[in-house]
Amino acid sequence: MTDLDFTAFDDVPKTDVPYKAKDLTSDQEVRWCPGCGDYVILATMRSFLPELGLRRENLMFVSGIGCSSRFPYYLDAYGIHSIHGRAPAIATGLAVTRPDLSVWVVTGDGDALSIGGNHLIHALRRNVNITILLFNNRIYGLTKGQYSPTSEVGKVTKSTPMGSVDHPFNTLSLALGAEATFAARALDSDRKGLTEVLRAAAQHRGAAFVEILQDCPIFNDGSFDVLRKDNAEQRLIRLTHGEPIRFGNDAEFCVVRDGFGLAVAQTADVAATDIVVHDAYTDDPEYAYALSRLSDQDLQHVVTGVYRSVARQSYDDGVRAQLREAAERKPLGPDSLQDLLDGRETWTVGPGR
């Protein structure tokens, strides 16, 4: 068996007694605003985590700063409420040094994509064995309603009273551009779809990126309402591996190839063989990227589900392999530190130099 045959938590101790949601619920009062989408995500996570069968002492949740970053308080597992934007860096250290942990990052669109943007893309590029949950409400909630890197053009906020002139990130395009080996999106109110995405992400060995669209009822109320109403099926493109990509109340829309990209078409206007069959496991990164471009800031179309899930050696597996090789070449002894200090990069300067 090679490293690429492992799941994310093959090295993580399993529990002898199955957990229930209440076993992973802490004694802390949940302090989010009424109606916040974070409640649904928390409830889904508490219900889903017992499926993994992992000891809660080996679950580690690392968050940055923001409303979403209170998440670790509400789970009866280990957690770190860390530094603004730096959760992926701390999680990287944990993943490398503690293979017996299942490491999760909980972050928001401001925390991850503004001050933490550099840490996020490098964690994805390196393929660190962590699961990153990005809660996207398209606003800064904790600091009371400034526009964020995912706010739409023209968004009127406290920091953009005449409307934002920034062009927002397409989060999945960003993740895939950083060569994420796992990238997915879910909607907070879709418990079934969210659970399926979380299950797939948790099992992935490497960096798993999951964007969760969720509402901020105080500072950006109704931001994703069009994805919850009666005509939502006209907008939501749900991905299922191995299935043709059709959507709409009666599957009247579909996705087809269009030059180097993808486009939406009327199902009745195209041959069945022209409809794209979703392949989440293809090594072709352009396909997943093209899927991400179907989603737009106006929410005319939003693609949910697993975009990409491919195998590549994780950063932490590679680091530990090098450490084992180094130890085999020269076992550690009492003079090991001095040997390093006197290594090939040192020299002696003699008299007269």
Coordinates of N, CA, C and O in Angstrom, one line a residue, residues 81-255:
H81 N -8.7 28.5 18.8 CA -9.2 29.8 18.2 C -8.0 30.6 18.0 O -7.4 31.2 18.9
S82 N -7.5 30.6 16.8 CA -6.1 31.1 16.5 C -6.1 32.6 16.0 O -6.8 33.4 16.5
I83 N -5.2 32.8 15.1 CA -4.9 34.2 14.6 C -5.6 34.5 13.3 O -5.8 33.6 12.5
H84 N -5.9 35.7 13.1 CA -6.6 36.1 11.9 C -5.9 35.7 10.6 O -4.8 36.1 10.3
G85 N -6.6 34.8 9.9 CA -6.0 34.3 8.6 C -5.0 33.3 8.7 O -4.6 32.7 7.6
R86 N -4.5 32.9 9.9 CA -3.4 32.0 10.0 C -3.7 30.6 10.3 O -2.9 29.8 10.6
A87 N -5.0 30.3 10.4 CA -5.4 28.9 10.7 C -4.8 27.9 9.8 O -4.4 26.8 10.4
P88 N -4.7 28.0 8.5 CA -4.1 27.0 7.7 C -2.6 26.8 8.1 O -2.1 25.6 8.0
A89 N -1.9 27.8 8.5 CA -0.5 27.6 8.9 C -0.4 26.8 10.2 O 0.5 25.9 10.3
I90 N -1.2 27.1 11.1 CA -1.2 26.3 12.4 C -1.6 24.9 12.1 O -1.0 23.9 12.6
A91 N -2.7 24.7 11.3 CA -3.1 23.4 10.9 C -2.1 22.6 10.2 O -1.9 21.4 10.4
T92 N -1.2 23.2 9.4 CA -0.1 22.6 8.7 C 0.8 22.0 9.7 O 1.3 20.8 9.6
G93 N 1.2 22.8 10.7 CA 2.1 22.3 11.7 C 1.6 21.1 12.5 O 2.3 20.1 12.7
L94 N 0.3 21.1 12.8 CA -0.4 20.0 13.4 C -0.4 18.7 12.5 O -0.1 17.6 13.0
A95 N -0.7 18.9 11.3 CA -0.8 17.8 10.4 C 0.5 17.1 10.1 O 0.6 15.9 10.0
V96 N 1.6 17.9 10.1 CA 2.9 17.3 9.9 C 3.4 16.6 11.1 O 4.0 15.5 11.0
T97 N 3.2 17.1 12.3 CA 3.8 16.6 13.5 C 2.9 15.5 14.2 O 3.4 14.7 15.0
R98 N 1.6 15.6 13.8 CA 0.6 14.7 14.5 C -0.2 13.9 13.5 O -1.4 14.3 13.3
P99 N 0.3 12.9 12.9 CA -0.5 12.1 11.9 C -1.7 11.4 12.6 O -2.6 10.9 11.9
D100 N -1.7 11.4 13.9 CA -2.8 10.7 14.6 C -4.0 11.7 14.8 O -5.0 11.3 15.5
L101 N -4.0 12.8 14.2 CA -5.1 13.8 14.4 C -5.8 13.9 13.0 O -5.2 13.9 12.0
S102 N -7.1 14.1 13.1 CA -7.9 14.6 12.0 C -8.1 16.1 12.2 O -8.7 16.6 13.1
V103 N -7.4 16.8 11.3 CA -7.3 18.3 11.4 C -8.2 19.0 10.5 O -8.2 18.8 9.3
W104 N -9.0 19.9 11.1 CA -10.0 20.7 10.3 C -9.7 22.2 10.5 O -9.3 22.6 11.6
V105 N -9.9 23.0 9.5 CA -9.8 24.4 9.5 C -11.2 25.0 9.3 O -11.9 24.6 8.3
V106 N -11.7 25.9 10.2 CA -12.9 26.6 10.0 C -12.6 28.0 9.9 O -12.0 28.7 10.7
T107 N -13.1 28.6 8.8 CA -12.7 30.0 8.4 C -13.9 30.7 7.7 O -14.9 30.0 7.3
G108 N -13.8 32.0 7.5 CA -14.8 32.7 6.8 C -14.2 33.3 5.5 O -13.0 33.3 5.3
D109 N -15.1 34.0 4.7 CA -14.6 34.6 3.5 C -13.6 35.7 3.7 O -12.7 35.9 3.0
G110 N -13.8 36.5 4.8 CA -12.9 37.5 5.1 C -11.6 37.0 5.7 O -10.5 37.4 5.2
D111 N -11.7 36.1 6.6 CA -10.6 35.5 7.3 C -9.7 34.8 6.3 O -8.4 34.9 6.3
A112 N -10.3 34.0 5.5 CA -9.5 33.1 4.6 C -9.0 33.8 3.3 O -7.9 33.5 2.8
L113 N -9.8 34.7 2.8 CA -9.5 35.2 1.5 C -8.9 36.6 1.5 O -8.4 37.1 0.4
S114 N -8.9 37.3 2.6 CA -8.2 38.6 2.7 C -6.9 38.5 3.4 O -5.9 38.2 2.7
I115 N -6.9 38.7 4.7 CA -5.6 38.6 5.4 C -5.0 37.2 5.3 O -3.8 37.0 5.4
G116 N -5.8 36.2 5.2 CA -5.3 34.8 5.1 C -5.2 34.2 3.8 O -4.9 33.0 3.6
G117 N -5.3 35.0 2.7 CA -5.3 34.5 1.4 C -4.0 33.7 1.0 O -4.1 32.6 0.4
N118 N -2.9 34.2 1.4 CA -1.6 33.6 1.1 C -1.5 32.2 1.8 O -1.0 31.3 1.2
H119 N -1.9 32.1 3.1 CA -1.9 30.9 3.8 C -2.8 29.8 3.2 O -2.4 28.7 3.1
L120 N -3.9 30.3 2.7 CA -4.9 29.4 2.1 C -4.4 28.7 0.9 O -4.4 27.5 0.7
I121 N -3.9 29.6 -0.1 CA -3.5 29.0 -1.3 C -2.2 28.1 -1.2 O -2.1 27.1 -1.9
H122 N -1.4 28.4 -0.2 CA -0.2 27.5 -0.1 C -0.5 26.2 0.6 O 0.1 25.2 0.3
A123 N -1.5 26.2 1.5 CA -2.0 25.0 2.1 C -2.6 24.1 1.0 O -2.3 22.8 1.0
L124 N -3.3 24.7 0.1 CA -3.9 23.9 -1.0 C -2.8 23.4 -2.0 O -2.8 22.3 -2.4
R125 N -1.9 24.3 -2.3 CA -0.8 23.9 -3.2 C 0.0 22.8 -2.7 O 0.4 21.9 -3.4
R126 N 0.4 22.9 -1.4 CA 1.2 21.9 -0.8 C 0.4 20.6 -0.6 O 1.0 19.5 -0.4
N127 N -0.9 20.6 -0.6 CA -1.7 19.4 -0.4 C -1.5 18.9 1.0 O -1.3 17.7 1.2
V128 N -1.6 19.8 2.0 CA -1.5 19.4 3.4 C -2.8 18.6 3.8 O -3.9 18.9 3.3
N129 N -2.6 17.6 4.6 CA -3.7 16.7 4.9 C -4.7 17.3 6.0 O -4.7 17.0 7.1
I130 N -5.4 18.3 5.5 CA -6.4 19.0 6.4 C -7.7 19.3 5.6 O -7.7 19.2 4.3
T131 N -8.8 19.4 6.3 CA -10.0 19.7 5.7 C -10.4 21.2 6.0 O -10.5 21.6 7.2
I132 N -10.6 22.0 5.0 CA -10.8 23.4 5.1 C -12.3 23.7 4.8 O -12.7 23.5 3.7
L133 N -13.0 24.2 5.8 CA -14.4 24.7 5.6 C -14.4 26.2 5.6 O -14.1 26.8 6.6
L134 N -14.8 26.7 4.5 CA -14.9 28.2 4.3 C -16.3 28.6 4.3 O -17.1 28.3 3.4
F135 N -16.8 29.3 5.4 CA -18.1 29.8 5.5 C -18.2 31.1 4.7 O -17.6 32.1 5.1
N136 N -19.0 31.1 3.7 CA -19.1 32.3 2.8 C -20.4 33.0 2.9 O -21.4 32.5 2.4
N137 N -20.5 34.1 3.7 CA -21.7 34.9 3.7 C -21.6 36.2 3.0 O -22.4 37.1 3.1
R138 N -20.5 36.4 2.3 CA -20.2 37.6 1.4 C -20.2 38.9 2.2 O -20.5 39.9 1.6
I139 N -19.8 38.8 3.4 CA -19.8 40.1 4.2 C -18.8 39.8 5.4 O -18.6 38.7 5.8
Y140 N -18.3 40.9 6.0 CA -17.7 40.8 7.3 C -18.7 41.0 8.4 O -19.3 42.0 8.6
G141 N -19.0 39.9 9.1 CA -20.1 39.9 10.1 C -19.6 40.3 11.4 O -20.2 41.2 12.1
L142 N -18.5 39.8 11.9 CA -18.0 40.0 13.3 C -17.7 41.5 13.5 O -18.0 42.1 14.5
T143 N -17.2 42.2 12.4 CA -16.8 43.6 12.5 C -17.9 44.5 12.0 O -17.7 45.7 11.8
K144 N -19.1 43.9 11.9 CA -20.3 44.7 11.7 C -20.6 45.2 10.3 O -21.0 46.4 10.1
G145 N -20.3 44.4 9.3 CA -20.9 44.7 8.0 C -20.1 45.4 7.0 O -20.7 46.2 6.1
Q146 N -18.8 45.2 6.9 CA -18.0 45.8 5.8 C -18.0 44.7 4.7 O -18.2 43.6 4.9
Y147 N -17.7 45.2 3.4 CA -17.7 44.3 2.3 C -16.5 43.4 2.4 O -15.5 43.7 3.0
S148 N -16.6 42.2 1.8 CA -15.6 41.2 1.9 C -15.0 40.8 0.5 O -15.6 41.3 -0.5
P149 N -14.0 40.0 0.4 CA -13.5 39.6 -0.9 C -14.5 38.8 -1.8 O -14.2 38.6 -2.9
T150 N -15.6 38.4 -1.2 CA -16.6 37.7 -2.0 C -17.9 38.5 -2.2 O -18.8 38.1 -2.9
S151 N -17.9 39.8 -1.7 CA -19.1 40.6 -1.9 C -19.2 41.0 -3.4 O -18.2 41.2 -4.1
E152 N -20.4 41.0 -3.9 CA -20.6 41.3 -5.3 C -20.4 42.8 -5.6 O -20.4 43.6 -4.8
V153 N -20.1 43.0 -6.9 CA -19.8 44.4 -7.4 C -21.1 45.2 -7.1 O -22.2 44.8 -7.4
G154 N -20.9 46.4 -6.6 CA -22.0 47.3 -6.3 C -22.6 47.1 -5.0 O -23.6 47.8 -4.6
K155 N -22.0 46.2 -4.1 CA -22.6 46.0 -2.8 C -22.4 47.2 -1.9 O -21.3 47.7 -1.7
V156 N -23.5 47.7 -1.4 CA -23.5 48.8 -0.5 C -23.3 48.3 1.0 O -24.1 47.5 1.5
T157 N -22.2 48.7 1.6 CA -22.0 48.3 3.0 C -21.5 49.5 3.7 O -21.3 50.6 3.2
K158 N -21.1 49.3 5.0 CA -20.6 50.4 5.8 C -19.3 51.0 5.2 O -18.9 52.1 5.4
S159 N -18.5 50.1 4.6 CA -17.2 50.5 4.1 C -17.3 50.8 2.6 O -16.3 51.3 2.0
T160 N -18.4 50.6 2.0 CA -18.6 50.9 0.5 C -20.0 51.6 0.4 O -20.9 51.0 -0.2
P161 N -20.2 52.8 0.9 CA -21.5 53.4 0.9 C -22.0 53.7 -0.5 O -23.2 53.9 -0.7
M162 N -21.1 53.8 -1.5 CA -21.6 54.1 -2.8 C -21.5 52.8 -3.7 O -21.7 52.8 -4.9
G163 N -21.3 51.7 -3.0 CA -21.2 50.4 -3.7 C -19.8 50.0 -4.0 O -18.9 50.8 -4.3
S164 N -19.6 48.7 -3.8 CA -18.2 48.2 -4.0 C -17.8 48.2 -5.5 O -18.6 47.8 -6.3
V165 N -16.6 48.6 -5.7 CA -16.1 48.5 -7.1 C -15.1 47.4 -7.2 O -14.5 47.2 -8.3
D166 N -14.9 46.6 -6.2 CA -14.0 45.4 -6.2 C -14.7 44.3 -7.0 O -15.9 44.1 -6.9
H167 N -13.9 43.5 -7.8 CA -14.4 42.3 -8.4 C -14.2 41.2 -7.4 O -13.1 41.0 -6.9
P168 N -15.2 40.4 -7.0 CA -15.1 39.4 -6.0 C -14.3 38.1 -6.5 O -14.3 37.8 -7.7
F169 N -13.8 37.4 -5.6 CA -13.2 36.1 -5.9 C -14.3 35.1 -6.3 O -15.4 35.1 -5.7
N170 N -14.0 34.3 -7.3 CA -14.7 33.0 -7.5 C -13.9 32.0 -6.6 O -12.9 31.6 -7.0
T171 N -14.5 31.6 -5.5 CA -13.7 30.8 -4.5 C -13.3 29.5 -5.0 O -12.1 29.1 -4.8
L172 N -14.1 28.8 -5.8 CA -13.7 27.5 -6.3 C -12.7 27.7 -7.4 O -11.7 26.8 -7.5
S173 N -12.8 28.7 -8.2 CA -11.7 29.0 -9.2 C -10.4 29.2 -8.5 O -9.3 28.8 -8.9
L174 N -10.4 30.0 -7.4 CA -9.2 30.2 -6.6 C -8.6 28.9 -6.1 O -7.4 28.7 -6.3
A175 N -9.4 28.1 -5.5 CA -8.9 26.8 -4.9 C -8.3 25.9 -6.0 O -7.3 25.4 -5.9
L176 N -9.0 25.8 -7.1 CA -8.6 25.0 -8.2 C -7.3 25.6 -8.9 O -6.5 24.8 -9.4
G177 N -7.3 26.9 -9.0 CA -6.1 27.6 -9.5 C -4.8 27.3 -8.6 O -3.7 27.3 -9.1
A178 N -5.1 27.1 -7.3 CA -4.0 26.7 -6.4 C -3.7 25.2 -6.4 O -3.0 24.7 -5.6
E179 N -4.4 24.5 -7.4 CA -4.2 23.0 -7.6 C -4.7 22.2 -6.4 O -4.1 21.2 -6.0
A180 N -5.8 22.6 -5.8 CA -6.4 21.8 -4.7 C -6.8 20.4 -5.3 O -7.3 20.3 -6.4
T181 N -6.5 19.4 -4.5 CA -6.8 18.1 -5.0 C -8.2 17.7 -4.7 O -8.7 16.7 -5.2
F182 N -8.9 18.5 -3.8 CA -10.3 18.3 -3.5 C -10.9 19.6 -3.4 O -10.5 20.5 -2.6
A183 N -12.0 19.9 -4.1 CA -12.7 21.1 -4.1 C -14.2 20.9 -4.2 O -14.6 20.1 -5.1
A184 N -15.0 21.5 -3.3 CA -16.4 21.3 -3.3 C -17.1 22.5 -2.8 O -16.5 23.4 -2.2
R185 N -18.5 22.5 -3.1 CA -19.3 23.6 -2.6 C -20.6 23.0 -2.1 O -21.1 22.1 -2.6
A186 N -21.2 23.6 -1.0 CA -22.4 23.2 -0.5 C -23.2 24.4 0.0 O -22.6 25.5 0.2
L187 N -24.5 24.2 0.2 CA -25.4 25.3 0.7 C -25.8 24.9 2.1 O -26.2 23.7 2.3
D188 N -25.8 25.9 3.0 CA -26.1 25.5 4.4 C -27.4 24.9 4.6 O -27.5 23.9 5.4
S189 N -28.4 25.3 3.9 CA -29.8 24.8 4.1 C -30.0 23.4 3.5 O -31.0 22.8 3.7
D190 N -29.1 23.0 2.7 CA -29.2 21.6 2.0 C -28.4 20.6 2.9 O -27.3 20.3 2.6
R191 N -29.1 20.1 3.9 CA -28.4 19.2 4.9 C -27.9 18.0 4.2 O -26.8 17.5 4.5
K192 N -28.7 17.4 3.3 CA -28.2 16.2 2.6 C -27.0 16.5 1.8 O -26.0 15.7 1.9
G193 N -27.0 17.5 1.0 CA -25.9 17.8 0.1 C -24.7 18.2 0.9 O -23.5 17.8 0.6
L194 N -24.9 19.0 2.0 CA -23.7 19.4 2.8 C -23.1 18.1 3.5 O -21.9 18.0 3.5
T195 N -23.9 17.2 4.0 CA -23.4 16.0 4.6 C -22.6 15.2 3.6 O -21.5 14.7 3.9
E196 N -23.1 15.0 2.4 CA -22.4 14.3 1.4 C -21.0 14.9 1.1 O -20.0 14.2 0.9
V197 N -21.0 16.2 1.0 CA -19.7 16.9 0.7 C -18.7 16.7 1.8 O -17.6 16.5 1.6
L198 N -19.2 16.9 3.1 CA -18.4 16.8 4.2 C -17.8 15.3 4.3 O -16.6 15.2 4.7
R199 N -18.6 14.4 4.0 CA -18.2 13.0 4.1 C -17.1 12.7 3.1 O -16.0 12.1 3.5
A200 N -17.2 13.2 1.9 CA -16.2 13.0 0.9 C -14.9 13.8 1.3 O -13.8 13.3 1.1
A201 N -15.1 15.0 1.8 CA -13.9 15.8 2.1 C -13.1 15.2 3.3 O -11.9 15.2 3.3
A202 N -13.8 14.7 4.3 CA -13.2 14.1 5.4 C -12.3 12.9 5.1 O -11.3 12.6 5.6
Q203 N -12.8 12.1 4.1 CA -12.1 10.9 3.7 C -10.9 11.2 2.7 O -10.0 10.3 2.5
H204 N -10.8 12.4 2.2 CA -9.8 12.7 1.2 C -8.4 12.9 1.9 O -8.3 13.7 2.9
R205 N -7.4 12.2 1.4 CA -6.1 12.4 2.0 C -5.4 13.6 1.2 O -5.0 13.4 0.1
G206 N -5.2 14.7 1.9 CA -4.6 15.9 1.3 C -5.5 17.0 1.6 O -6.4 16.9 2.5
A207 N -5.3 18.2 1.0 CA -6.1 19.4 1.3 C -7.4 19.3 0.7 O -7.5 19.3 -0.6
A208 N -8.5 19.3 1.5 CA -9.8 19.3 1.0 C -10.4 20.6 1.3 O -10.5 21.1 2.4
F209 N -10.9 21.3 0.2 CA -11.5 22.7 0.3 C -13.0 22.6 0.1 O -13.4 22.1 -0.9
V210 N -13.7 23.1 1.1 CA -15.2 23.1 1.0 C -15.7 24.5 1.3 O -15.5 25.0 2.4
E211 N -16.4 25.1 0.3 CA -17.0 26.3 0.5 C -18.5 26.1 0.9 O -19.2 25.3 0.2
I212 N -19.0 26.7 2.0 CA -20.3 26.6 2.4 C -21.0 27.9 2.3 O -20.6 28.9 3.0
L213 N -22.0 28.1 1.4 CA -22.7 29.3 1.3 C -23.7 29.4 2.4 O -24.5 28.5 2.7
Q214 N -23.7 30.5 3.2 CA -24.5 30.7 4.3 C -24.9 32.1 4.6 O -24.2 33.0 4.2
D215 N -26.1 32.3 5.2 CA -26.7 33.6 5.3 C -26.2 34.3 6.6 O -25.9 33.7 7.6
C216 N -26.0 35.6 6.5 CA -25.8 36.5 7.7 C -27.1 37.3 7.8 O -27.3 38.3 7.1
P217 N -28.0 37.0 8.7 CA -29.3 37.6 8.8 C -29.2 39.1 9.3 O -30.2 39.8 9.1
I218 N -28.1 39.5 9.8 CA -28.0 40.9 10.4 C -27.4 41.8 9.3 O -27.9 42.9 9.1
F219 N -26.3 41.5 8.7 CA -25.6 42.4 7.8 C -25.7 42.0 6.3 O -25.2 42.8 5.5
N220 N -26.2 40.9 6.0 CA -26.3 40.5 4.6 C -27.5 39.6 4.4 O -27.4 38.5 3.8
D221 N -28.6 39.9 5.0 CA -29.8 39.1 5.0 C -30.3 38.7 3.6 O -30.4 39.6 2.8
G222 N -30.6 37.5 3.4 CA -31.2 37.1 2.1 C -30.2 37.0 1.0 O -30.6 36.9 -0.2
S223 N -28.9 36.9 1.3 CA -27.9 36.9 0.3 C -28.0 35.7 -0.7 O -27.6 35.8 -1.8
F224 N -28.5 34.6 -0.1 CA -28.6 33.4 -1.0 C -30.1 32.9 -1.1 O -30.3 31.7 -1.4
D225 N -31.0 33.8 -0.8 CA -32.4 33.4 -0.8 C -32.8 32.8 -2.2 O -33.7 31.9 -2.2
V226 N -32.3 33.3 -3.3 CA -32.7 32.8 -4.6 C -32.3 31.3 -4.8 O -32.9 30.7 -5.7
L227 N -31.4 30.8 -3.9 CA -31.1 29.4 -4.0 C -31.9 28.6 -3.1 O -31.7 27.3 -2.9
R228 N -32.9 29.2 -2.4 CA -33.8 28.4 -1.5 C -35.2 28.5 -1.9 O -36.1 27.8 -1.3
K229 N -35.6 29.3 -2.9 CA -37.0 29.5 -3.2 C -37.4 28.5 -4.3 O -36.7 27.6 -4.7
D230 N -38.7 28.7 -4.7 CA -39.3 27.7 -5.6 C -38.5 27.5 -6.9 O -38.5 26.4 -7.5
N231 N -38.0 28.6 -7.4 CA -37.3 28.5 -8.7 C -35.8 28.2 -8.5 O -35.0 28.4 -9.4
A232 N -35.4 27.8 -7.3 CA -34.0 27.6 -7.0 C -33.4 26.5 -8.0 O -32.2 26.5 -8.3
E233 N -34.2 25.5 -8.3 CA -33.7 24.4 -9.2 C -33.3 24.9 -10.6 O -32.6 24.2 -11.3
Q234 N -33.8 26.1 -10.9 CA -33.3 26.7 -12.2 C -31.9 27.2 -12.1 O -31.3 27.5 -13.2
R235 N -31.4 27.4 -10.9 CA -30.1 28.0 -10.7 C -29.1 27.0 -10.2 O -27.9 27.1 -10.5
L236 N -29.5 26.1 -9.4 CA -28.6 25.1 -8.7 C -28.2 24.0 -9.7 O -29.1 23.2 -10.1
I237 N -26.9 23.9 -9.9 CA -26.4 22.8 -10.7 C -25.7 21.8 -9.8 O -24.6 22.1 -9.3
R238 N -26.4 20.7 -9.5 CA -25.9 19.8 -8.5 C -25.1 18.7 -9.2 O -25.5 18.1 -10.1
L239 N -23.9 18.5 -8.7 CA -23.0 17.5 -9.3 C -23.1 16.1 -8.6 O -23.1 16.0 -7.4
T240 N -23.1 15.1 -9.5 CA -23.0 13.7 -9.0 C -22.1 13.0 -9.9 O -22.3 12.9 -11.1
H241 N -21.0 12.4 -9.3 CA -20.0 11.7 -10.1 C -20.7 10.6 -11.0 O -21.5 9.8 -10.5
G242 N -20.3 10.6 -12.3 CA -20.8 9.6 -13.2 C -22.2 9.8 -13.8 O -22.7 9.0 -14.6
E243 N -22.8 11.0 -13.4 CA -24.1 11.3 -13.9 C -24.1 12.5 -14.8 O -23.3 13.4 -14.6
P244 N -24.9 12.5 -15.9 CA -25.0 13.7 -16.8 C -25.4 14.9 -15.9 O -26.3 14.8 -15.0
I245 N -24.9 16.0 -16.3 CA -25.2 17.2 -15.5 C -26.4 17.9 -16.1 O -26.4 18.6 -17.1
R246 N -27.6 17.6 -15.5 CA -28.8 18.2 -15.8 C -29.4 18.9 -14.6 O -29.1 18.4 -13.4
F247 N -30.2 19.9 -14.7 CA -30.8 20.6 -13.6 C -32.1 21.3 -14.1 O -32.4 21.3 -15.2
G248 N -32.8 21.8 -13.1 CA -34.1 22.4 -13.3 C -35.2 21.5 -12.7 O -34.9 20.3 -12.4
N249 N -36.4 22.0 -12.6 CA -37.4 21.2 -12.0 C -37.7 20.0 -12.7 O -38.1 18.9 -12.1
D250 N -37.6 20.0 -14.0 CA -37.8 18.9 -14.9 C -36.6 18.5 -15.7 O -36.7 18.0 -16.8
A251 N -35.4 18.8 -15.2 CA -34.1 18.6 -15.9 C -34.1 19.2 -17.2 O -33.6 18.6 -18.2
E252 N -34.7 20.4 -17.3 CA -34.8 21.0 -18.6 C -33.6 21.7 -19.1 O -33.5 22.2 -20.2
F253 N -32.6 21.9 -18.1 CA -31.3 22.5 -18.5 C -30.2 21.5 -18.3 O -30.3 20.5 -17.6
C254 N -29.1 21.7 -19.0 CA -28.0 20.8 -18.9 C -26.7 21.6 -19.2 O -26.7 22.8 -19.5
V255 N -25.6 20.9 -19.0 CA -24.2 21.5 -19.2 C -23.6 20.8 -20.4 O -23.6 19.5 -20.4

